[in-house]
Amino acid sequence: MVKDSLEQTQAAANIDAAHYVFWQPFKLTDSSAKKVYLGKQKILDSIEVLTVKVSYSYDPKAFVWFYYFHPENYNVKAVKVKHNRRTSLILNDSYETQIGLSLNKTRRSFFLNTLGKIDYLRVAYQYEIDSIKLNQK
């Protein structure tokens, strides 16, 4: 058990970030999302994707999201977010499909440099769906 308050704060922030990024693609259906289709692009000079730019606020300081979809199966291949003068790229490496949904299973989050190249690995996530409960009326 973590008892150091700084470690607890960092652990809580990491859990919040993992949860937020895991469910973020579902916010694309939000009526307030401003979406702009940017077409075919390559990320990291080699990964072909279809790109959608999304913002959820008119505030010029708000985060700007880029969703990168696989051009054949439309899975979310990666997500990029510009926040607090930094840019993060989250690559979805594998998907969980056991429960009939295509959800992220493993992903890596990188900070990018000013040229859009990987600066360093920030964190790696591994998700496991061990059960699902449906609310039935």
Coordinates of C-alpha atoms in Angstrom, one line a residue:
M1 CA 0.0 0.0 0.0
V2 CA 1.3 3.5 -0.9
K3 CA 1.5 5.7 2.2
D4 CA 3.5 8.7 0.9
S5 CA 1.0 11.5 0.1
L6 CA 3.0 12.6 -3.1
E7 CA 2.9 9.0 -4.4
Q8 CA -0.8 8.8 -3.6
T9 CA -1.5 12.0 -5.5
Q10 CA 0.5 10.8 -8.5
A11 CA -1.1 7.4 -8.4
A12 CA -4.6 9.0 -8.3
A13 CA -3.7 11.3 -11.2
N14 CA -2.5 8.3 -13.2
I15 CA -5.7 6.4 -12.5
D16 CA -7.8 9.4 -13.5
A17 CA -5.8 9.9 -16.7
A18 CA -6.1 6.2 -17.6
H19 CA -9.9 6.3 -17.1
Y20 CA -10.3 9.5 -19.0
V21 CA -8.3 8.4 -22.0
F22 CA -9.9 5.0 -22.0
W23 CA -13.4 6.4 -22.4
Q24 CA -12.5 9.6 -24.3
P25 CA -13.5 8.2 -27.8
F26 CA -17.1 7.9 -26.6
K27 CA -17.2 11.7 -26.2
L28 CA -17.2 11.9 -30.0
T29 CA -20.9 11.5 -29.8
D30 CA -21.3 14.6 -27.6
S31 CA -23.3 17.2 -29.3
S32 CA -20.9 19.9 -28.1
A33 CA -17.9 18.3 -29.8
K34 CA -16.7 20.4 -32.7
K35 CA -15.3 17.8 -35.3
V36 CA -13.3 18.6 -38.4
Y37 CA -12.4 15.7 -40.7
L38 CA -8.7 16.2 -41.9
G39 CA -8.6 13.2 -44.2
K40 CA -5.8 10.7 -44.7
Q41 CA -2.5 11.3 -42.9
K42 CA 0.5 9.5 -41.5
I43 CA 1.5 9.7 -37.9
L44 CA 5.1 9.0 -36.8
D45 CA 6.0 9.1 -40.5
S46 CA 4.7 5.5 -41.1
I47 CA 1.2 4.8 -39.7
E48 CA -1.5 5.6 -42.2
V49 CA -4.7 6.9 -40.5
L50 CA -7.9 8.9 -41.1
T51 CA -7.8 12.0 -38.9
V52 CA -10.5 13.9 -37.1
K53 CA -9.7 17.1 -35.1
V54 CA -12.0 17.6 -32.1
S55 CA -12.5 20.4 -29.6
Y56 CA -15.1 20.5 -26.8
S57 CA -14.9 24.2 -26.0
Y58 CA -14.7 27.6 -27.7
D59 CA -11.9 28.6 -25.3
P60 CA -8.7 29.0 -27.3
K61 CA -6.8 27.5 -24.3
A62 CA -8.9 24.3 -24.3
F63 CA -7.4 21.0 -25.2
V64 CA -7.4 20.0 -28.9
W65 CA -7.8 16.3 -29.7
F66 CA -6.9 14.4 -32.8
Y67 CA -8.4 11.0 -33.3
Y68 CA -6.6 8.7 -35.7
F69 CA -8.6 5.9 -37.1
H70 CA -7.4 2.7 -38.9
P71 CA -8.4 3.3 -42.6
E72 CA -9.9 -0.2 -43.0
N73 CA -11.6 -1.2 -39.7
Y74 CA -12.0 2.3 -38.2
N75 CA -10.7 1.3 -34.8
V76 CA -9.1 4.2 -32.9
K77 CA -5.4 3.6 -33.7
A78 CA -4.2 6.6 -31.7
V79 CA -5.2 9.9 -30.1
K80 CA -3.2 13.1 -29.8
V81 CA -4.0 15.9 -27.4
K82 CA -2.4 19.3 -27.1
H83 CA -2.6 20.5 -23.5
N84 CA -0.6 22.9 -21.3
R85 CA 2.0 23.6 -24.0
R86 CA 2.7 19.9 -24.4
T87 CA 1.5 17.3 -26.9
S88 CA 0.8 13.7 -26.0
L89 CA 0.3 10.8 -28.4
I90 CA -1.5 7.8 -27.2
L91 CA -1.0 4.7 -29.3
N92 CA -3.5 1.8 -29.0
D93 CA -1.5 -1.3 -29.5
S94 CA -4.1 -4.0 -28.9
Y95 CA -7.9 -4.2 -28.4
E96 CA -10.1 -6.2 -26.0
T97 CA -13.1 -7.8 -27.8
Q98 CA -14.2 -10.5 -25.4
I99 CA -17.4 -8.7 -24.4
G100 CA -18.5 -7.8 -27.9
L101 CA -17.1 -4.2 -27.8
S102 CA -13.8 -3.1 -29.2
L103 CA -12.0 -1.5 -26.3
N104 CA -8.4 -0.6 -25.7
K105 CA -6.4 -3.4 -24.1
T106 CA -2.8 -2.1 -24.3
R107 CA -1.7 1.4 -25.1
R108 CA 1.3 3.7 -24.7
S109 CA 1.4 7.4 -24.1
F110 CA 4.3 9.5 -25.4
F111 CA 5.2 13.1 -25.1
L112 CA 6.1 14.6 -28.5
N113 CA 8.8 17.1 -29.2
T114 CA 8.1 20.3 -31.2
L115 CA 8.7 18.4 -34.5
G116 CA 6.0 15.9 -33.6
K117 CA 8.5 13.1 -33.0
I118 CA 8.5 10.9 -29.9
D119 CA 10.4 12.6 -27.1
Y120 CA 9.9 9.8 -24.5
L121 CA 7.4 7.2 -23.2
R122 CA 5.3 8.7 -20.5
V123 CA 3.3 5.7 -19.4
A124 CA 2.1 2.3 -20.7
Y125 CA -1.4 1.1 -19.9
Q126 CA -2.8 -2.4 -19.8
Y127 CA -6.6 -2.9 -19.3
E128 CA -8.4 -6.1 -18.5
I129 CA -12.2 -6.5 -18.5
D130 CA -12.8 -9.2 -16.0
S131 CA -16.6 -8.9 -15.8
I132 CA -19.5 -6.8 -17.1
K133 CA -22.8 -6.1 -15.4
L134 CA -25.8 -5.0 -17.4
N135 CA -28.6 -3.1 -15.8
Q136 CA -31.7 -4.8 -17.0
K137 CA -35.2 -3.5 -16.2

